[in-house]
PDB file of C-alpha atoms in Angstrom:
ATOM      1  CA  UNK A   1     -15.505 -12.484  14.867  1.00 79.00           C
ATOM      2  CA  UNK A   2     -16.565  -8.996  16.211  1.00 89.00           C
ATOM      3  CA  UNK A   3     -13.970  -6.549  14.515  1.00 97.00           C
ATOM      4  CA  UNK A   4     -12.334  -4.269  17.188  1.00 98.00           C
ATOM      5  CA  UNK A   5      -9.688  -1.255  15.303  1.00 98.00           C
ATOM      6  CA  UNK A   6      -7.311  -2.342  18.606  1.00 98.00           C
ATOM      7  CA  UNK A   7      -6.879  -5.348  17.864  1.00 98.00           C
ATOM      8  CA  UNK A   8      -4.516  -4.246  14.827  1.00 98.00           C
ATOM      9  CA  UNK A   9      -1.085  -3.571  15.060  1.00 98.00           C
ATOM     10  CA  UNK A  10       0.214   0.239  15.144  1.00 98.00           C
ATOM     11  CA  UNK A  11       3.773   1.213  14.680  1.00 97.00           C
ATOM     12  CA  UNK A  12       5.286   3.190  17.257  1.00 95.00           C
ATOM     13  CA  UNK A  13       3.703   6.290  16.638  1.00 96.00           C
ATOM     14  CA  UNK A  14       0.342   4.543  16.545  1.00 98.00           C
ATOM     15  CA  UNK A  15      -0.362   4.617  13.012  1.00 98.00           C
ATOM     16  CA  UNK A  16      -0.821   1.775  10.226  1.00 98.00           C
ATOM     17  CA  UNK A  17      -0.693   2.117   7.062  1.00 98.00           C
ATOM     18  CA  UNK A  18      -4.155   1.705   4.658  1.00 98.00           C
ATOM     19  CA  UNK A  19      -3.549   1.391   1.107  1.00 98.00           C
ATOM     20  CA  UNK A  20      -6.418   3.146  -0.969  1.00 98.00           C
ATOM     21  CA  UNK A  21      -7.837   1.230  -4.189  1.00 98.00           C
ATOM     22  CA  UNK A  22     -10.525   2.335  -6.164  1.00 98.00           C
ATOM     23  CA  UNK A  23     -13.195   0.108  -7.889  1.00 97.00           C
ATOM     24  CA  UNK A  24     -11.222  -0.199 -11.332  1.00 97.00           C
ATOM     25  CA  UNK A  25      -8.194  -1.473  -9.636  1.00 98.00           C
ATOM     26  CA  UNK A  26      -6.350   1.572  -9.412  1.00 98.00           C
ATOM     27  CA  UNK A  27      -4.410   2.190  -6.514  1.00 98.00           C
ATOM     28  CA  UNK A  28      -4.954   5.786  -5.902  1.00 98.00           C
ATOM     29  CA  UNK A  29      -2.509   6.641  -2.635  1.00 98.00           C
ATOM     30  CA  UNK A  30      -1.341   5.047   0.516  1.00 98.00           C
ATOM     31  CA  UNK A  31      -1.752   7.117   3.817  1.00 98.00           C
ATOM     32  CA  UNK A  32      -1.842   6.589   7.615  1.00 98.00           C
ATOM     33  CA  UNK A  33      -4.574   6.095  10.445  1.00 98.00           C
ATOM     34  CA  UNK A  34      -4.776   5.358  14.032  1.00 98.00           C
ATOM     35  CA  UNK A  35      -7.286   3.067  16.012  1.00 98.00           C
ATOM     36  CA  UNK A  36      -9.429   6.200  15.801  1.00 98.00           C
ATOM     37  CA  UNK A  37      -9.404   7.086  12.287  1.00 98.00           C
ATOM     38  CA  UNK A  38     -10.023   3.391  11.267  1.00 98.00           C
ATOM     39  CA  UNK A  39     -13.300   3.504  14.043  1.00 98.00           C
ATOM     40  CA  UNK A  40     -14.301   6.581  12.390  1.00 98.00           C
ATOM     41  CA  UNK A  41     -13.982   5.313   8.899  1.00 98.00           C
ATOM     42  CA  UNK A  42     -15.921   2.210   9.662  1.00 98.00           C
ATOM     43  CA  UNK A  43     -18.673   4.162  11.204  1.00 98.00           C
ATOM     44  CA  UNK A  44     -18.945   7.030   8.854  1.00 98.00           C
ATOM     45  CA  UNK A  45     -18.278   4.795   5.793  1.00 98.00           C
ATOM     46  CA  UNK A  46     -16.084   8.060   4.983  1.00 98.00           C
ATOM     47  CA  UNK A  47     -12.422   7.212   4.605  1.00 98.00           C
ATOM     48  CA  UNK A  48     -10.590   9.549   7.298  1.00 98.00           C
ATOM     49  CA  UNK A  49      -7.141   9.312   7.624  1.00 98.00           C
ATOM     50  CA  UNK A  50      -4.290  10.690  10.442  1.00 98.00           C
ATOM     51  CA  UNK A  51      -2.515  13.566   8.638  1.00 97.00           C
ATOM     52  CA  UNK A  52       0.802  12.899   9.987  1.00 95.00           C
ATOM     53  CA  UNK A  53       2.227  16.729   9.128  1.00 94.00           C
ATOM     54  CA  UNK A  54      -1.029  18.584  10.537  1.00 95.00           C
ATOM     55  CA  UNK A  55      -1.540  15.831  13.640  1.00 97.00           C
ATOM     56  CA  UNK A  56      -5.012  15.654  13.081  1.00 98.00           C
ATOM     57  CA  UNK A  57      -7.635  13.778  11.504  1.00 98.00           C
ATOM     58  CA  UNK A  58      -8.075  13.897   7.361  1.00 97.00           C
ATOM     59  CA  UNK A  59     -11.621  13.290   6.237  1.00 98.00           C
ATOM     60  CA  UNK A  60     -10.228  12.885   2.601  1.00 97.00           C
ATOM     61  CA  UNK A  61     -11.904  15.558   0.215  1.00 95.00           C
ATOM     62  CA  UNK A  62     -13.429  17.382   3.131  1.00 94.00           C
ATOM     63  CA  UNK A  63     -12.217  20.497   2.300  1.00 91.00           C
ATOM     64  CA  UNK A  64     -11.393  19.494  -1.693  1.00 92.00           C
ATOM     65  CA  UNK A  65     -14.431  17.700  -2.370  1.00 95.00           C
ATOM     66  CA  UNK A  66     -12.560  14.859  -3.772  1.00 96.00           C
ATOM     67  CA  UNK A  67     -14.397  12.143  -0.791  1.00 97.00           C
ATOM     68  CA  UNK A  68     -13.355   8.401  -0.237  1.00 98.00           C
ATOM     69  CA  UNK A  69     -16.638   6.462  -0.130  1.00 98.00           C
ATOM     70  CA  UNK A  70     -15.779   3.038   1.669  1.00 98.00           C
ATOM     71  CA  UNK A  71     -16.577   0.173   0.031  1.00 98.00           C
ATOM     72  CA  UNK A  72     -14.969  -2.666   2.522  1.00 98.00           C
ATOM     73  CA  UNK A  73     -11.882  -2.657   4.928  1.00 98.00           C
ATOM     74  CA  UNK A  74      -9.380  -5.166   4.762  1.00 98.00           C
ATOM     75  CA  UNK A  75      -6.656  -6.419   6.418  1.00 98.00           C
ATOM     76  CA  UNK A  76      -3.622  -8.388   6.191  1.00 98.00           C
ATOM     77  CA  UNK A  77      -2.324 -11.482   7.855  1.00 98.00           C
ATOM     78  CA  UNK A  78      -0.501  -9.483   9.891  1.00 97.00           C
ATOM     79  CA  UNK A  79      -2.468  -7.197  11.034  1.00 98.00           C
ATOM     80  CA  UNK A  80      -0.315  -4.149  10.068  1.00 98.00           C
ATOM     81  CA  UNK A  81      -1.488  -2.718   6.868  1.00 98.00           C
ATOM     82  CA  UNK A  82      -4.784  -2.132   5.511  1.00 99.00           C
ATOM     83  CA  UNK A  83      -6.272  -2.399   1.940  1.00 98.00           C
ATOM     84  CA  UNK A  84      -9.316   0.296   1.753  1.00 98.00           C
ATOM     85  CA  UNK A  85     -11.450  -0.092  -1.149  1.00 98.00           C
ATOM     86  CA  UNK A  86     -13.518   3.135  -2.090  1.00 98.00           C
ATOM     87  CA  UNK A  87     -15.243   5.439  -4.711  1.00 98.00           C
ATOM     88  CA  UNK A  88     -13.179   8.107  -5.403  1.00 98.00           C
ATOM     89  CA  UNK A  89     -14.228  11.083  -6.397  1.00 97.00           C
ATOM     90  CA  UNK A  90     -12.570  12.865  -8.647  1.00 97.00           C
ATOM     91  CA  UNK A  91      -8.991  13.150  -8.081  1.00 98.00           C
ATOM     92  CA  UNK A  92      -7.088  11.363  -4.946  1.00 98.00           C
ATOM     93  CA  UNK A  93      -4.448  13.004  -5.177  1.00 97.00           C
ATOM     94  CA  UNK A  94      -3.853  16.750  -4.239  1.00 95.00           C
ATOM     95  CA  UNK A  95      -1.547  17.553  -7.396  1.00 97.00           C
ATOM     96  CA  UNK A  96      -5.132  16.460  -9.098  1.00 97.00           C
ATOM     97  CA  UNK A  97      -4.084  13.485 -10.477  1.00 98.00           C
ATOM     98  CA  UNK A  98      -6.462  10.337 -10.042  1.00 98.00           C
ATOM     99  CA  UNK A  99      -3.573   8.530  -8.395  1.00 98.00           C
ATOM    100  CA  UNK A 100      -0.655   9.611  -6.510  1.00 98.00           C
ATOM    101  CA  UNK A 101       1.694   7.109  -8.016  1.00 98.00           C
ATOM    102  CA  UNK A 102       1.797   8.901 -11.254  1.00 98.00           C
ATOM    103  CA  UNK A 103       5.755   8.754 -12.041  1.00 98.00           C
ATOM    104  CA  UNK A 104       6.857   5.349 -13.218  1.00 98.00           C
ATOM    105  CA  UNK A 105      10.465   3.969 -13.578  1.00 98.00           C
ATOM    106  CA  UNK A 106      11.279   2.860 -17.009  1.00 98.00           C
ATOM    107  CA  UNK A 107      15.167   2.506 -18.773  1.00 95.00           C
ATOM    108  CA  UNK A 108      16.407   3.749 -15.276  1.00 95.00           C
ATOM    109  CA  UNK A 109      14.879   7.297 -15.706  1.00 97.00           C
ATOM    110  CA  UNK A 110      11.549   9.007 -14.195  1.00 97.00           C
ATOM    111  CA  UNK A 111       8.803   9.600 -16.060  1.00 97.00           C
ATOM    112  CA  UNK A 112       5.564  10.913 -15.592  1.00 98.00           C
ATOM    113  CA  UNK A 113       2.481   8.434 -16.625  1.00 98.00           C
ATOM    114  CA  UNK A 114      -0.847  10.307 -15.408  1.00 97.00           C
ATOM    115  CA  UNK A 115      -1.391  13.992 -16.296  1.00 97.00           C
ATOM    116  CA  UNK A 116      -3.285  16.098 -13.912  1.00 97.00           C
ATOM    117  CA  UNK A 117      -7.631  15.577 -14.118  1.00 93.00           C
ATOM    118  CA  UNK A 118      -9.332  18.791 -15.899  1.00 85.00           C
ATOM    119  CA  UNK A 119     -11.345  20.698 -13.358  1.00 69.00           C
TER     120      UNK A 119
ATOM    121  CA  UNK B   1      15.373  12.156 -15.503  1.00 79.00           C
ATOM    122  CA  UNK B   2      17.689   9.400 -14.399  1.00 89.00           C
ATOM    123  CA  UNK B   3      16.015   7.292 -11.188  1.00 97.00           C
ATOM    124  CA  UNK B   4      18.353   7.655  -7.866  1.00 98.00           C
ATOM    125  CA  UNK B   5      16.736   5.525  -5.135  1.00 98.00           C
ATOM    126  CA  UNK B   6      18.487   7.517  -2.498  1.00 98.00           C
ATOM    127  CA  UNK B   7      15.986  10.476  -3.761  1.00 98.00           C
ATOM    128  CA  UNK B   8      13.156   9.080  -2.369  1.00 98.00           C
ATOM    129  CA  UNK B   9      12.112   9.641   1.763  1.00 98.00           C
ATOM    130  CA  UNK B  10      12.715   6.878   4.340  1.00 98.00           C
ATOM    131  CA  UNK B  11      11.378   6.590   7.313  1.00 97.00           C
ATOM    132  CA  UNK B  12      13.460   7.094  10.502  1.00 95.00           C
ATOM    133  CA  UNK B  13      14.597   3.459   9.493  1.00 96.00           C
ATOM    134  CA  UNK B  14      15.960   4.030   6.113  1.00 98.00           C
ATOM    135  CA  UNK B  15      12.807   2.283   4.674  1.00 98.00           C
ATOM    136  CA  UNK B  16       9.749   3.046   2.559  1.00 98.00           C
ATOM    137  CA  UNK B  17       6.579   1.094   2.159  1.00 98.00           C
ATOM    138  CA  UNK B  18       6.298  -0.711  -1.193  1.00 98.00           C
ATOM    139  CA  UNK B  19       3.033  -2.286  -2.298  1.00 98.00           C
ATOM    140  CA  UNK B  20       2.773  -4.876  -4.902  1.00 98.00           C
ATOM    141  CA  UNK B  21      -0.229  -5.262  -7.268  1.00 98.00           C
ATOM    142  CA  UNK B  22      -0.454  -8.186  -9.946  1.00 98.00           C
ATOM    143  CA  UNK B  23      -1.809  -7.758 -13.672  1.00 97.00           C
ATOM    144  CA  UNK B  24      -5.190  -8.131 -12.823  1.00 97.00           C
ATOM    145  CA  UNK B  25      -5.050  -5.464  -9.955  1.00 98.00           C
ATOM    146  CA  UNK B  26      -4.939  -7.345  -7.092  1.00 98.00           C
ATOM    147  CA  UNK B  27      -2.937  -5.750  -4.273  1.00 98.00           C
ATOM    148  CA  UNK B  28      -0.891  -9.056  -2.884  1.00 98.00           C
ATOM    149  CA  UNK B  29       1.092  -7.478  -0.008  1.00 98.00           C
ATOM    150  CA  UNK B  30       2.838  -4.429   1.307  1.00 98.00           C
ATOM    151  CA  UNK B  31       6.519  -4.804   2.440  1.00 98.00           C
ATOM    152  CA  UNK B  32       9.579  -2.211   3.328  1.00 98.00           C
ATOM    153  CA  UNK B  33      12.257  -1.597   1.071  1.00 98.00           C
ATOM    154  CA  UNK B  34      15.630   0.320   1.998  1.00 98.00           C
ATOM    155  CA  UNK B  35      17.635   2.069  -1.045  1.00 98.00           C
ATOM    156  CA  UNK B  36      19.627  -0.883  -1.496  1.00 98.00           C
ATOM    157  CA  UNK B  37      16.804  -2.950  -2.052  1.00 98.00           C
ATOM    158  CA  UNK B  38      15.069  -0.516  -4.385  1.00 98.00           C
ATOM    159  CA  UNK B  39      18.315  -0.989  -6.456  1.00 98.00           C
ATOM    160  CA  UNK B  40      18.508  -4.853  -6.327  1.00 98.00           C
ATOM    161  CA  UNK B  41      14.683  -4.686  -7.273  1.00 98.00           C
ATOM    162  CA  UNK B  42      15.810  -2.359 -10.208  1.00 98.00           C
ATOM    163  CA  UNK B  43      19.119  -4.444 -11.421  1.00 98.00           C
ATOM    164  CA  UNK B  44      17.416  -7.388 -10.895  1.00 98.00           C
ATOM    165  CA  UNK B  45      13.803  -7.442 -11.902  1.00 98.00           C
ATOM    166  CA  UNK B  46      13.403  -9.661  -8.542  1.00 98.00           C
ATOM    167  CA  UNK B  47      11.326  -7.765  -5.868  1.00 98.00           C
ATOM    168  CA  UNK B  48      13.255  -7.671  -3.000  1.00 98.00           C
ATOM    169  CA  UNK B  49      12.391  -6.261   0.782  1.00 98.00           C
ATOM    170  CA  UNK B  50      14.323  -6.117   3.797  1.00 98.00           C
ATOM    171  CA  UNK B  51      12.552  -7.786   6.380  1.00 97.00           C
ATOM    172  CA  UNK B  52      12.354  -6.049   9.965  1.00 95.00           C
ATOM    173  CA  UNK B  53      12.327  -9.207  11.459  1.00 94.00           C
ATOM    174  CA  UNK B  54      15.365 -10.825  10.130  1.00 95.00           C
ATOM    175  CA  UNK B  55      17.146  -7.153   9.379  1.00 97.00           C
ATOM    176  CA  UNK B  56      18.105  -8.970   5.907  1.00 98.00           C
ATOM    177  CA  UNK B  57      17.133  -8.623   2.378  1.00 98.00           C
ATOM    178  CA  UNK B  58      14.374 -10.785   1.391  1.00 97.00           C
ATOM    179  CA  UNK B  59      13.685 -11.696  -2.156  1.00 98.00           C
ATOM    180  CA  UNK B  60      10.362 -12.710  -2.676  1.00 97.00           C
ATOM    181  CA  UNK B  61      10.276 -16.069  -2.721  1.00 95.00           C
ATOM    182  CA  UNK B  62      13.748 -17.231  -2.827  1.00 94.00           C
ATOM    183  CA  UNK B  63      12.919 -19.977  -0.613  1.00 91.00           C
ATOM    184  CA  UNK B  64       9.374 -20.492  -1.359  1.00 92.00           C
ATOM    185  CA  UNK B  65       9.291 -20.181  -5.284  1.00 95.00           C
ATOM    186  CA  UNK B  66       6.829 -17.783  -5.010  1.00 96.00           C
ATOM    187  CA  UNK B  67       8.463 -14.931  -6.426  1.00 97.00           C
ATOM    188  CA  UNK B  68       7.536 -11.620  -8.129  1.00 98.00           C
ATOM    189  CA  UNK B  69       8.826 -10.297 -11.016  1.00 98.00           C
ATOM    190  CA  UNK B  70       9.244  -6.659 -11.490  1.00 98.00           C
ATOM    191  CA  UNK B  71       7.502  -5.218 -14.137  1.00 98.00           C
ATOM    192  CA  UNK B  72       7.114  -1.289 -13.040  1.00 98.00           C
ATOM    193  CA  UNK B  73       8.109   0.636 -10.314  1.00 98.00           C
ATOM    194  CA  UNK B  74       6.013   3.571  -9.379  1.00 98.00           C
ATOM    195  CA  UNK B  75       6.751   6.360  -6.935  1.00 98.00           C
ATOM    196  CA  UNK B  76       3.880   8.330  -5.588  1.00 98.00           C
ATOM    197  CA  UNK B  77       3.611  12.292  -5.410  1.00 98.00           C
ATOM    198  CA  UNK B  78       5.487  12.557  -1.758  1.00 97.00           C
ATOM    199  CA  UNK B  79       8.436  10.275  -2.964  1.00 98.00           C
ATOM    200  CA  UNK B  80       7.952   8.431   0.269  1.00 98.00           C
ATOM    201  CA  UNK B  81       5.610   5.442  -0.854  1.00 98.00           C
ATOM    202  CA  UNK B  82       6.377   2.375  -3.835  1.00 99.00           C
ATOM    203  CA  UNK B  83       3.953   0.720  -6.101  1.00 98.00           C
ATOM    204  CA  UNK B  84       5.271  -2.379  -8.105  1.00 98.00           C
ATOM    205  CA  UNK B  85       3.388  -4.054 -10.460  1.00 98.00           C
ATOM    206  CA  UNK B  86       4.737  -7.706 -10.694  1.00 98.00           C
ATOM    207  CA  UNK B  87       3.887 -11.111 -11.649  1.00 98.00           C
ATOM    208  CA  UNK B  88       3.220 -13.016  -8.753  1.00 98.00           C
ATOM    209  CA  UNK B  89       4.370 -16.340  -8.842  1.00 97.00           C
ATOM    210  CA  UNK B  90       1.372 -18.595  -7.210  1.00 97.00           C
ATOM    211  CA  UNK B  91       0.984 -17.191  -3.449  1.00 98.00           C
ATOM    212  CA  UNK B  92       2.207 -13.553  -2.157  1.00 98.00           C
ATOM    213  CA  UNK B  93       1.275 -14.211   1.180  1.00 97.00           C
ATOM    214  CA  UNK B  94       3.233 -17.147   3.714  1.00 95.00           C
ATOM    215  CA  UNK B  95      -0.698 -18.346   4.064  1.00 97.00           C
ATOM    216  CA  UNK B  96      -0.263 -19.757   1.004  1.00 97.00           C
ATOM    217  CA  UNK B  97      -3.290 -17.374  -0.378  1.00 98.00           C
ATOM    218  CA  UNK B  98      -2.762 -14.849  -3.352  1.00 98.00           C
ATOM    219  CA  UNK B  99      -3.008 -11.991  -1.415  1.00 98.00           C
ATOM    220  CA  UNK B 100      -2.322 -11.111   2.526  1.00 98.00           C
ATOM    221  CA  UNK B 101      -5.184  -9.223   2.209  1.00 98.00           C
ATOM    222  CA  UNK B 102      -7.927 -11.806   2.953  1.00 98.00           C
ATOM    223  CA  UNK B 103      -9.642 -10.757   5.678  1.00 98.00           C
ATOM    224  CA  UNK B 104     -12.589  -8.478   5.055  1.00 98.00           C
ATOM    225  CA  UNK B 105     -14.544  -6.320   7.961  1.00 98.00           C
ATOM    226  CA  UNK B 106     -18.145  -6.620   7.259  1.00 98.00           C
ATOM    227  CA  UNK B 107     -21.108  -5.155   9.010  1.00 95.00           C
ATOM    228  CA  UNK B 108     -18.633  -5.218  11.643  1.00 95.00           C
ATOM    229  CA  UNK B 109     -17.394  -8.705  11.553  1.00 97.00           C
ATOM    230  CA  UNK B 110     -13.978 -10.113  10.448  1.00 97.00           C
ATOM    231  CA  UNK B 111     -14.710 -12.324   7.350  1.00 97.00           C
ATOM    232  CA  UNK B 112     -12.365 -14.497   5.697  1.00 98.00           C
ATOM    233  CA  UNK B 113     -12.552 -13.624   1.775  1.00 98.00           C
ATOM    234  CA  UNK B 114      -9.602 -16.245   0.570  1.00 97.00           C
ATOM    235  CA  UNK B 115      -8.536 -19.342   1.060  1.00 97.00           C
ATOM    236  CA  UNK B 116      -5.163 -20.961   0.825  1.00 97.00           C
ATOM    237  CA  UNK B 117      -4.097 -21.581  -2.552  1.00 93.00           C
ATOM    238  CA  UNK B 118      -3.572 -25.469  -3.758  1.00 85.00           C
ATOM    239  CA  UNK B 119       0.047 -26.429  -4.312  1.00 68.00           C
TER     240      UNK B 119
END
């Protein structure tokens, strides 16, 4: 079956959420796109986002160099959340960690588990 | 520093996505959690959701078996995202497949990647 980005299904605002994972297993972040930014993705095999704060399209590492590669686009059985599969480069996330979820819960207290990449 | 789940950022809801990824790095599903259930998830080492649809708390399969135990709860870098590492219990998704994510888009086609899990 043809894939069309509509045929997904966007919260209010128009956004879904795409979960990124890298080739080791990692997941490195979780963001949002619209119908757009999953077109646009798809085409350009480079992962672009919808940054929610600046209301505009994020071509991830465009301006830091730190570029999602696609690898395959999936999606769940309900069509409201999508599992992105990519080469990271370098860092994903902008406190230059390879992963955003870098503080873990252990014995009821935060602590940190990933320590910033060198440059 | 001790873990408050009120100190992470809901949505306009009171919830925050929370993905869950098994021991060999599969992501199963992604759900929404309110405080409450980040707690019970916590106390109880059960993953539990609320689900939108029934405005309840879910835990993962209380009716189904399936369930997930907790073993690590990860905040990412904006506090407003959850990774949990569990142990999946057979099938995450109500497919009966391991993961919800079994659809794949390739060269531009919907592709089925998994198929329902034996019982």
């Amino acid at each position: 079956m043809a894939f069309d980005p509509e045929s997904l299904r966007y919260n209010e605002a128009g956004l879904i959420p795409a979960i990124a994972q890298d080739e080791a297993g990692t997941v490195l972040m979780m963001a949002w796109m619209t119908a757009e930014a999953v077109a646009r993705t798809l085409e350009t095999g480079r992962v672009t986002y919808w940054s929610r704060s600046r209301q505009a399209f994020w071509v991830k590492g465009e301006t830091s160099g730190h570029v999602q590669r696609l690898i395959e686009m999936r999606v769940d059985c309900d069509r409201d959340c999508l599992l992105v599969l990519v080469e990271q480069e370098g860092p994903a996330c902008h406190t230059n960690r390879r992963s955003c979820f870098y503080t873990a819960i252990r014995d009821g207290a935060e602590v940190e588990i990933l320590t910033p990449m060198a440059d």
